[in-house]
């Protein structure tokens, strides 16, 4: 299983939100690149970044902070938040980001994902499915669509997507455990790499993801609040 320590960026700072609410912010560091270096030192093989300002505004406002992270580590970085055009993808990949995560656009314009895969290659394009009560949310989680997470995941598989980040919004930042049942359903039904996101709170949660045969897990708040030790988690779930 691949573990993805997360860095959420808002106004150039490393923060966490509760349930994606922009008025529920905790700031952990004003130097996100230092957090990234710590993750790499602990053995991380990948870093997950969310540009929160980008998700809300649909434009790249944290490019400097993102570039600083990429330059400070030698492991690959994936980035989500506000990537809605082919030019956005090129800009982000040019910053040195290895994979981009596209959410809103996958719902509103599946052909965009197809074209992105054609231009940049499937290994660089990840689809983010953020769901609430089984339905996909868009535009920084501000709106619910009429598509179910499973129907969208299957449609994405059909056009060549190899990796999906699945987030249960009600779990995000709450330290209440991930939605294993729904994540396993997506993994089993699609057969592609599903990364579980939202709610990781302890080693037991990671073990549930591991036992369910899910490809990966994103950890954020649990790392910052010292509820999961990244080094121990990597030793137990990535290297066994």
PDB file of C-alpha atoms in Angstrom, residues 2-240:
ATOM      1  CA  UNK A   2       1.253   3.488  -0.853  1.00  0.00           C
ATOM      2  CA  UNK A   3       1.035   6.126   1.873  1.00  0.00           C
ATOM      3  CA  UNK A   4       0.575   9.767   0.886  1.00  0.00           C
ATOM      4  CA  UNK A   5       1.334  12.365   3.576  1.00  0.00           C
ATOM      5  CA  UNK A   6      -0.641  15.511   2.766  1.00  0.00           C
ATOM      6  CA  UNK A   7       0.138  19.203   2.727  1.00  0.00           C
ATOM      7  CA  UNK A   8      -2.840  21.529   2.298  1.00  0.00           C
ATOM      8  CA  UNK A   9      -1.806  25.042   1.280  1.00  0.00           C
ATOM      9  CA  UNK A  10      -3.745  28.245   1.884  1.00  0.00           C
ATOM     10  CA  UNK A  11      -2.141  31.691   1.575  1.00  0.00           C
ATOM     11  CA  UNK A  12       1.244  29.981   1.255  1.00  0.00           C
ATOM     12  CA  UNK A  13       0.835  28.226   4.617  1.00  0.00           C
ATOM     13  CA  UNK A  14       0.374  24.574   5.549  1.00  0.00           C
ATOM     14  CA  UNK A  15      -3.133  24.283   7.021  1.00  0.00           C
ATOM     15  CA  UNK A  16      -5.956  21.829   7.684  1.00  0.00           C
ATOM     16  CA  UNK A  17      -9.683  22.390   7.314  1.00  0.00           C
ATOM     17  CA  UNK A  18     -12.586  20.615   9.005  1.00  0.00           C
ATOM     18  CA  UNK A  19     -14.990  19.018   6.485  1.00  0.00           C
ATOM     19  CA  UNK A  20     -13.580  21.355   3.823  1.00  0.00           C
ATOM     20  CA  UNK A  21     -14.955  24.460   5.553  1.00  0.00           C
ATOM     21  CA  UNK A  22     -12.775  27.457   4.727  1.00  0.00           C
ATOM     22  CA  UNK A  23     -13.695  29.183   8.001  1.00  0.00           C
ATOM     23  CA  UNK A  24     -12.456  26.186  10.044  1.00  0.00           C
ATOM     24  CA  UNK A  25      -8.707  26.580   9.511  1.00  0.00           C
ATOM     25  CA  UNK A  26      -5.740  25.439  11.598  1.00  0.00           C
ATOM     26  CA  UNK A  27      -2.308  26.704  10.510  1.00  0.00           C
ATOM     27  CA  UNK A  28       0.547  24.246  11.079  1.00  0.00           C
ATOM     28  CA  UNK A  29       3.450  25.939   9.317  1.00  0.00           C
ATOM     29  CA  UNK A  30       4.252  28.984   7.196  1.00  0.00           C
ATOM     30  CA  UNK A  31       7.016  26.974   5.457  1.00  0.00           C
ATOM     31  CA  UNK A  32       5.288  24.007   3.780  1.00  0.00           C
ATOM     32  CA  UNK A  33       8.532  22.915   2.109  1.00  0.00           C
ATOM     33  CA  UNK A  34      10.009  22.136   5.543  1.00  0.00           C
ATOM     34  CA  UNK A  35       7.090  19.804   6.253  1.00  0.00           C
ATOM     35  CA  UNK A  36       7.753  18.107   2.896  1.00  0.00           C
ATOM     36  CA  UNK A  37      11.412  17.588   3.779  1.00  0.00           C
ATOM     37  CA  UNK A  38      10.391  15.996   7.077  1.00  0.00           C
ATOM     38  CA  UNK A  39       8.022  13.637   5.266  1.00  0.00           C
ATOM     39  CA  UNK A  40      10.802  12.577   2.903  1.00  0.00           C
ATOM     40  CA  UNK A  41      13.208  12.061   5.815  1.00  0.00           C
ATOM     41  CA  UNK A  42      10.621   9.791   7.439  1.00  0.00           C
ATOM     42  CA  UNK A  43      10.602   7.591   4.338  1.00  0.00           C
ATOM     43  CA  UNK A  44       7.658   8.898   2.310  1.00  0.00           C
ATOM     44  CA  UNK A  45       7.737   7.869  -1.354  1.00  0.00           C
ATOM     45  CA  UNK A  46       5.149  10.415  -2.507  1.00  0.00           C
ATOM     46  CA  UNK A  47       3.669  13.694  -1.262  1.00  0.00           C
ATOM     47  CA  UNK A  48       0.081  14.816  -1.738  1.00  0.00           C
ATOM     48  CA  UNK A  49      -0.546  18.573  -1.985  1.00  0.00           C
ATOM     49  CA  UNK A  50      -3.875  20.396  -2.106  1.00  0.00           C
ATOM     50  CA  UNK A  51      -3.959  24.021  -3.246  1.00  0.00           C
ATOM     51  CA  UNK A  52      -7.011  25.150  -1.264  1.00  0.00           C
ATOM     52  CA  UNK A  53      -7.030  28.644  -2.765  1.00  0.00           C
ATOM     53  CA  UNK A  54      -6.825  27.101  -6.221  1.00  0.00           C
ATOM     54  CA  UNK A  55      -9.773  24.804  -5.476  1.00  0.00           C
ATOM     55  CA  UNK A  56     -11.946  27.733  -4.471  1.00  0.00           C
ATOM     56  CA  UNK A  57     -10.783  30.306  -7.014  1.00  0.00           C
ATOM     57  CA  UNK A  58      -9.890  28.036  -9.917  1.00  0.00           C
ATOM     58  CA  UNK A  59      -6.492  29.671 -10.372  1.00  0.00           C
ATOM     59  CA  UNK A  60      -2.932  29.107  -9.225  1.00  0.00           C
ATOM     60  CA  UNK A  61      -2.229  31.437  -6.286  1.00  0.00           C
ATOM     61  CA  UNK A  62       0.252  29.243  -4.392  1.00  0.00           C
ATOM     62  CA  UNK A  63       2.687  28.495  -7.231  1.00  0.00           C
ATOM     63  CA  UNK A  64       5.719  29.686  -5.246  1.00  0.00           C
ATOM     64  CA  UNK A  65       4.927  27.500  -2.228  1.00  0.00           C
ATOM     65  CA  UNK A  66       4.298  24.508  -4.502  1.00  0.00           C
ATOM     66  CA  UNK A  67       7.525  25.045  -6.433  1.00  0.00           C
ATOM     67  CA  UNK A  68       9.460  25.345  -3.156  1.00  0.00           C
ATOM     68  CA  UNK A  69       8.095  21.962  -2.041  1.00  0.00           C
ATOM     69  CA  UNK A  70       8.965  20.263  -5.337  1.00  0.00           C
ATOM     70  CA  UNK A  71      12.508  21.677  -5.272  1.00  0.00           C
ATOM     71  CA  UNK A  72      13.103  20.704  -1.645  1.00  0.00           C
ATOM     72  CA  UNK A  73      12.405  16.966  -2.076  1.00  0.00           C
ATOM     73  CA  UNK A  74      13.529  14.249  -4.476  1.00  0.00           C
ATOM     74  CA  UNK A  75      10.318  12.198  -4.266  1.00  0.00           C
ATOM     75  CA  UNK A  76       7.344  12.733  -6.596  1.00  0.00           C
ATOM     76  CA  UNK A  77       4.557  15.146  -5.709  1.00  0.00           C
ATOM     77  CA  UNK A  78       0.907  15.096  -6.742  1.00  0.00           C
ATOM     78  CA  UNK A  79      -1.209  18.245  -6.645  1.00  0.00           C
ATOM     79  CA  UNK A  80      -4.919  18.958  -6.646  1.00  0.00           C
ATOM     80  CA  UNK A  81      -6.965  22.124  -6.410  1.00  0.00           C
ATOM     81  CA  UNK A  82      -8.193  24.421  -9.173  1.00  0.00           C
ATOM     82  CA  UNK A  83      -6.733  22.529 -12.132  1.00  0.00           C
ATOM     83  CA  UNK A  84      -9.395  23.109 -14.760  1.00  0.00           C
ATOM     84  CA  UNK A  85      -7.627  23.757 -18.079  1.00  0.00           C
ATOM     85  CA  UNK A  86      -4.958  22.042 -20.155  1.00  0.00           C
ATOM     86  CA  UNK A  87      -2.804  25.133 -19.590  1.00  0.00           C
ATOM     87  CA  UNK A  88      -3.234  24.672 -15.814  1.00  0.00           C
ATOM     88  CA  UNK A  89      -1.961  21.107 -16.149  1.00  0.00           C
ATOM     89  CA  UNK A  90       1.060  22.217 -18.166  1.00  0.00           C
ATOM     90  CA  UNK A  91       1.840  25.009 -15.665  1.00  0.00           C
ATOM     91  CA  UNK A  92       1.756  22.584 -12.741  1.00  0.00           C
ATOM     92  CA  UNK A  93       3.802  19.888 -14.475  1.00  0.00           C
ATOM     93  CA  UNK A  94       6.293  22.598 -15.471  1.00  0.00           C
ATOM     94  CA  UNK A  95       6.658  23.462 -11.760  1.00  0.00           C
ATOM     95  CA  UNK A  96       7.972  19.920 -11.319  1.00  0.00           C
ATOM     96  CA  UNK A  97       4.787  18.293 -10.007  1.00  0.00           C
ATOM     97  CA  UNK A  98       4.603  14.662 -11.150  1.00  0.00           C
ATOM     98  CA  UNK A  99       0.833  14.081 -11.083  1.00  0.00           C
ATOM     99  CA  UNK A 100      -2.123  16.446 -11.192  1.00  0.00           C
ATOM    100  CA  UNK A 101      -5.468  15.679  -9.596  1.00  0.00           C
ATOM    101  CA  UNK A 102      -8.539  16.917 -11.439  1.00  0.00           C
ATOM    102  CA  UNK A 103     -11.892  16.985  -9.676  1.00  0.00           C
ATOM    103  CA  UNK A 104     -14.596  19.384 -10.830  1.00  0.00           C
ATOM    104  CA  UNK A 105     -13.738  19.097 -14.530  1.00  0.00           C
ATOM    105  CA  UNK A 106     -14.046  15.293 -14.460  1.00  0.00           C
ATOM    106  CA  UNK A 107     -17.705  15.730 -13.543  1.00  0.00           C
ATOM    107  CA  UNK A 108     -18.590  18.621 -15.820  1.00  0.00           C
ATOM    108  CA  UNK A 109     -16.517  17.627 -18.863  1.00  0.00           C
ATOM    109  CA  UNK A 110     -15.236  14.019 -19.051  1.00  0.00           C
ATOM    110  CA  UNK A 111     -13.806  14.693 -22.531  1.00  0.00           C
ATOM    111  CA  UNK A 112     -11.370  17.078 -20.852  1.00  0.00           C
ATOM    112  CA  UNK A 113      -9.877  14.148 -18.914  1.00  0.00           C
ATOM    113  CA  UNK A 114      -9.610  12.149 -22.126  1.00  0.00           C
ATOM    114  CA  UNK A 115      -7.750  15.003 -23.818  1.00  0.00           C
ATOM    115  CA  UNK A 116      -5.491  15.513 -20.774  1.00  0.00           C
ATOM    116  CA  UNK A 117      -4.502  11.835 -20.837  1.00  0.00           C
ATOM    117  CA  UNK A 118      -3.860  12.093 -24.577  1.00  0.00           C
ATOM    118  CA  UNK A 119      -1.617  15.158 -24.165  1.00  0.00           C
ATOM    119  CA  UNK A 120       0.223  14.392 -20.926  1.00  0.00           C
ATOM    120  CA  UNK A 121      -0.069  10.622 -20.384  1.00  0.00           C
ATOM    121  CA  UNK A 122      -2.252   8.650 -17.962  1.00  0.00           C
ATOM    122  CA  UNK A 123       0.488   8.399 -15.329  1.00  0.00           C
ATOM    123  CA  UNK A 124       0.379  12.192 -14.857  1.00  0.00           C
ATOM    124  CA  UNK A 125      -3.418  12.541 -14.632  1.00  0.00           C
ATOM    125  CA  UNK A 126      -5.334  11.537 -11.487  1.00  0.00           C
ATOM    126  CA  UNK A 127      -9.060  12.087 -10.974  1.00  0.00           C
ATOM    127  CA  UNK A 128     -10.266  13.291  -7.599  1.00  0.00           C
ATOM    128  CA  UNK A 129     -13.724  12.091  -6.601  1.00  0.00           C
ATOM    129  CA  UNK A 130     -15.017  13.954  -3.558  1.00  0.00           C
ATOM    130  CA  UNK A 131     -18.349  12.640  -2.337  1.00  0.00           C
ATOM    131  CA  UNK A 132     -20.994  13.365   0.244  1.00  0.00           C
ATOM    132  CA  UNK A 133     -23.731  10.783   0.892  1.00  0.00           C
ATOM    133  CA  UNK A 134     -22.496   8.927  -2.197  1.00  0.00           C
ATOM    134  CA  UNK A 135     -22.864  11.890  -4.565  1.00  0.00           C
ATOM    135  CA  UNK A 136     -19.953  13.770  -6.118  1.00  0.00           C
ATOM    136  CA  UNK A 137     -19.219  17.313  -4.924  1.00  0.00           C
ATOM    137  CA  UNK A 138     -17.638  19.973  -7.127  1.00  0.00           C
ATOM    138  CA  UNK A 139     -16.103  23.459  -6.951  1.00  0.00           C
ATOM    139  CA  UNK A 140     -14.170  23.131  -3.718  1.00  0.00           C
ATOM    140  CA  UNK A 141     -16.949  20.967  -2.216  1.00  0.00           C
ATOM    141  CA  UNK A 142     -19.360  23.890  -2.426  1.00  0.00           C
ATOM    142  CA  UNK A 143     -21.904  22.097  -4.661  1.00  0.00           C
ATOM    143  CA  UNK A 144     -23.284  18.546  -5.019  1.00  0.00           C
ATOM    144  CA  UNK A 145     -23.721  17.040  -8.483  1.00  0.00           C
ATOM    145  CA  UNK A 146     -26.255  14.367  -9.478  1.00  0.00           C
ATOM    146  CA  UNK A 147     -23.539  11.783 -10.207  1.00  0.00           C
ATOM    147  CA  UNK A 148     -22.686   8.940  -7.842  1.00  0.00           C
ATOM    148  CA  UNK A 149     -19.050   8.253  -6.972  1.00  0.00           C
ATOM    149  CA  UNK A 150     -19.214   4.772  -8.502  1.00  0.00           C
ATOM    150  CA  UNK A 151     -20.757   5.869 -11.809  1.00  0.00           C
ATOM    151  CA  UNK A 152     -18.102   8.566 -12.195  1.00  0.00           C
ATOM    152  CA  UNK A 153     -15.272   6.170 -11.290  1.00  0.00           C
ATOM    153  CA  UNK A 154     -16.438   3.637 -13.889  1.00  0.00           C
ATOM    154  CA  UNK A 155     -16.746   6.360 -16.532  1.00  0.00           C
ATOM    155  CA  UNK A 156     -13.215   7.542 -15.751  1.00  0.00           C
ATOM    156  CA  UNK A 157     -11.840   4.010 -16.010  1.00  0.00           C
ATOM    157  CA  UNK A 158     -13.444   3.698 -19.461  1.00  0.00           C
ATOM    158  CA  UNK A 159     -11.503   6.718 -20.751  1.00  0.00           C
ATOM    159  CA  UNK A 160      -8.148   5.490 -19.450  1.00  0.00           C
ATOM    160  CA  UNK A 161      -7.793   6.894 -15.922  1.00  0.00           C
ATOM    161  CA  UNK A 162      -5.460   4.690 -13.858  1.00  0.00           C
ATOM    162  CA  UNK A 163      -5.658   6.383 -10.435  1.00  0.00           C
ATOM    163  CA  UNK A 164      -8.481   7.971  -8.439  1.00  0.00           C
ATOM    164  CA  UNK A 165      -8.318   9.817  -5.125  1.00  0.00           C
ATOM    165  CA  UNK A 166     -11.586   9.184  -3.285  1.00  0.00           C
ATOM    166  CA  UNK A 167     -12.536  11.535  -0.458  1.00  0.00           C
ATOM    167  CA  UNK A 168     -15.548  11.234   1.809  1.00  0.00           C
ATOM    168  CA  UNK A 169     -16.133  14.889   2.687  1.00  0.00           C
ATOM    169  CA  UNK A 170     -18.001  14.123   5.899  1.00  0.00           C
ATOM    170  CA  UNK A 171     -14.861  12.369   7.182  1.00  0.00           C
ATOM    171  CA  UNK A 172     -12.251  14.909   6.092  1.00  0.00           C
ATOM    172  CA  UNK A 173     -10.259  16.492   8.920  1.00  0.00           C
ATOM    173  CA  UNK A 174     -12.496  14.850  11.525  1.00  0.00           C
ATOM    174  CA  UNK A 175     -10.185  11.976  12.602  1.00  0.00           C
ATOM    175  CA  UNK A 176     -13.165   9.610  12.634  1.00  0.00           C
ATOM    176  CA  UNK A 177     -11.839   6.959  10.260  1.00  0.00           C
ATOM    177  CA  UNK A 178     -12.196   6.674   6.461  1.00  0.00           C
ATOM    178  CA  UNK A 179     -15.227   5.352   4.601  1.00  0.00           C
ATOM    179  CA  UNK A 180     -13.779   1.875   3.993  1.00  0.00           C
ATOM    180  CA  UNK A 181     -16.979   0.372   2.608  1.00  0.00           C
ATOM    181  CA  UNK A 182     -17.418   2.941  -0.181  1.00  0.00           C
ATOM    182  CA  UNK A 183     -13.686   3.086  -0.985  1.00  0.00           C
ATOM    183  CA  UNK A 184     -13.475  -0.713  -1.237  1.00  0.00           C
ATOM    184  CA  UNK A 185     -16.567  -0.699  -3.477  1.00  0.00           C
ATOM    185  CA  UNK A 186     -14.845   1.688  -5.898  1.00  0.00           C
ATOM    186  CA  UNK A 187     -11.641  -0.341  -5.772  1.00  0.00           C
ATOM    187  CA  UNK A 188     -13.376  -3.687  -6.337  1.00  0.00           C
ATOM    188  CA  UNK A 189     -15.762  -2.436  -9.034  1.00  0.00           C
ATOM    189  CA  UNK A 190     -13.189  -0.524 -11.096  1.00  0.00           C
ATOM    190  CA  UNK A 191     -10.029  -2.568 -10.547  1.00  0.00           C
ATOM    191  CA  UNK A 192      -7.884   0.589 -10.792  1.00  0.00           C
ATOM    192  CA  UNK A 193      -5.752   2.284  -8.134  1.00  0.00           C
ATOM    193  CA  UNK A 194      -8.004   3.985  -5.567  1.00  0.00           C
ATOM    194  CA  UNK A 195      -6.408   6.227  -2.943  1.00  0.00           C
ATOM    195  CA  UNK A 196      -8.488   6.610   0.224  1.00  0.00           C
ATOM    196  CA  UNK A 197      -8.691  10.126   1.610  1.00  0.00           C
ATOM    197  CA  UNK A 198     -10.457  11.714   4.548  1.00  0.00           C
ATOM    198  CA  UNK A 199     -10.631  10.678   8.186  1.00  0.00           C
ATOM    199  CA  UNK A 200      -7.406   8.701   8.753  1.00  0.00           C
ATOM    200  CA  UNK A 201      -6.960   8.906  12.508  1.00  0.00           C
ATOM    201  CA  UNK A 202      -4.753   6.022  13.676  1.00  0.00           C
ATOM    202  CA  UNK A 203      -2.752   2.979  12.595  1.00  0.00           C
ATOM    203  CA  UNK A 204      -5.921   0.880  12.861  1.00  0.00           C
ATOM    204  CA  UNK A 205      -7.582   2.996  10.157  1.00  0.00           C
ATOM    205  CA  UNK A 206      -4.600   2.409   7.888  1.00  0.00           C
ATOM    206  CA  UNK A 207      -4.784  -1.305   8.643  1.00  0.00           C
ATOM    207  CA  UNK A 208      -8.444  -1.335   7.555  1.00  0.00           C
ATOM    208  CA  UNK A 209      -7.482   0.283   4.247  1.00  0.00           C
ATOM    209  CA  UNK A 210      -4.629  -2.200   3.876  1.00  0.00           C
ATOM    210  CA  UNK A 211      -6.805  -5.229   4.645  1.00  0.00           C
ATOM    211  CA  UNK A 212      -9.448  -4.017   2.167  1.00  0.00           C
ATOM    212  CA  UNK A 213      -6.867  -4.238  -0.622  1.00  0.00           C
ATOM    213  CA  UNK A 214      -7.057  -0.538  -1.418  1.00  0.00           C
ATOM    214  CA  UNK A 215      -4.060   0.907  -3.299  1.00  0.00           C
ATOM    215  CA  UNK A 216      -3.229   3.868  -1.051  1.00  0.00           C
ATOM    216  CA  UNK A 217      -4.150   6.203   1.787  1.00  0.00           C
ATOM    217  CA  UNK A 218      -3.735   9.932   2.295  1.00  0.00           C
ATOM    218  CA  UNK A 219      -2.912  11.154   5.798  1.00  0.00           C
ATOM    219  CA  UNK A 220      -3.139  14.764   6.897  1.00  0.00           C
ATOM    220  CA  UNK A 221      -4.393  15.918  10.253  1.00  0.00           C
ATOM    221  CA  UNK A 222      -3.464  12.645  11.996  1.00  0.00           C
ATOM    222  CA  UNK A 223       0.205  13.306  11.178  1.00  0.00           C
ATOM    223  CA  UNK A 224       0.113  16.917  12.362  1.00  0.00           C
ATOM    224  CA  UNK A 225      -1.689  15.990  15.588  1.00  0.00           C
ATOM    225  CA  UNK A 226       0.795  13.121  16.187  1.00  0.00           C
ATOM    226  CA  UNK A 227      -1.884  10.437  16.050  1.00  0.00           C
ATOM    227  CA  UNK A 228      -0.001   8.555  13.329  1.00  0.00           C
ATOM    228  CA  UNK A 229       3.788   8.306  13.137  1.00  0.00           C
ATOM    229  CA  UNK A 230       4.644   8.407   9.434  1.00  0.00           C
ATOM    230  CA  UNK A 231       7.881   6.471   9.860  1.00  0.00           C
ATOM    231  CA  UNK A 232       6.088   3.620  11.688  1.00  0.00           C
ATOM    232  CA  UNK A 233       3.204   3.596   9.209  1.00  0.00           C
ATOM    233  CA  UNK A 234       5.566   3.323   6.235  1.00  0.00           C
ATOM    234  CA  UNK A 235       7.466   0.524   7.930  1.00  0.00           C
ATOM    235  CA  UNK A 236       4.274  -1.418   8.625  1.00  0.00           C
ATOM    236  CA  UNK A 237       2.222  -0.887   5.475  1.00  0.00           C
ATOM    237  CA  UNK A 238       4.612   0.024   2.638  1.00  0.00           C
ATOM    238  CA  UNK A 239       7.639  -2.106   3.373  1.00  0.00           C
ATOM    239  CA  UNK A 240       6.110  -5.400   4.483  1.00  0.00           C
TER     240      UNK A 240
END
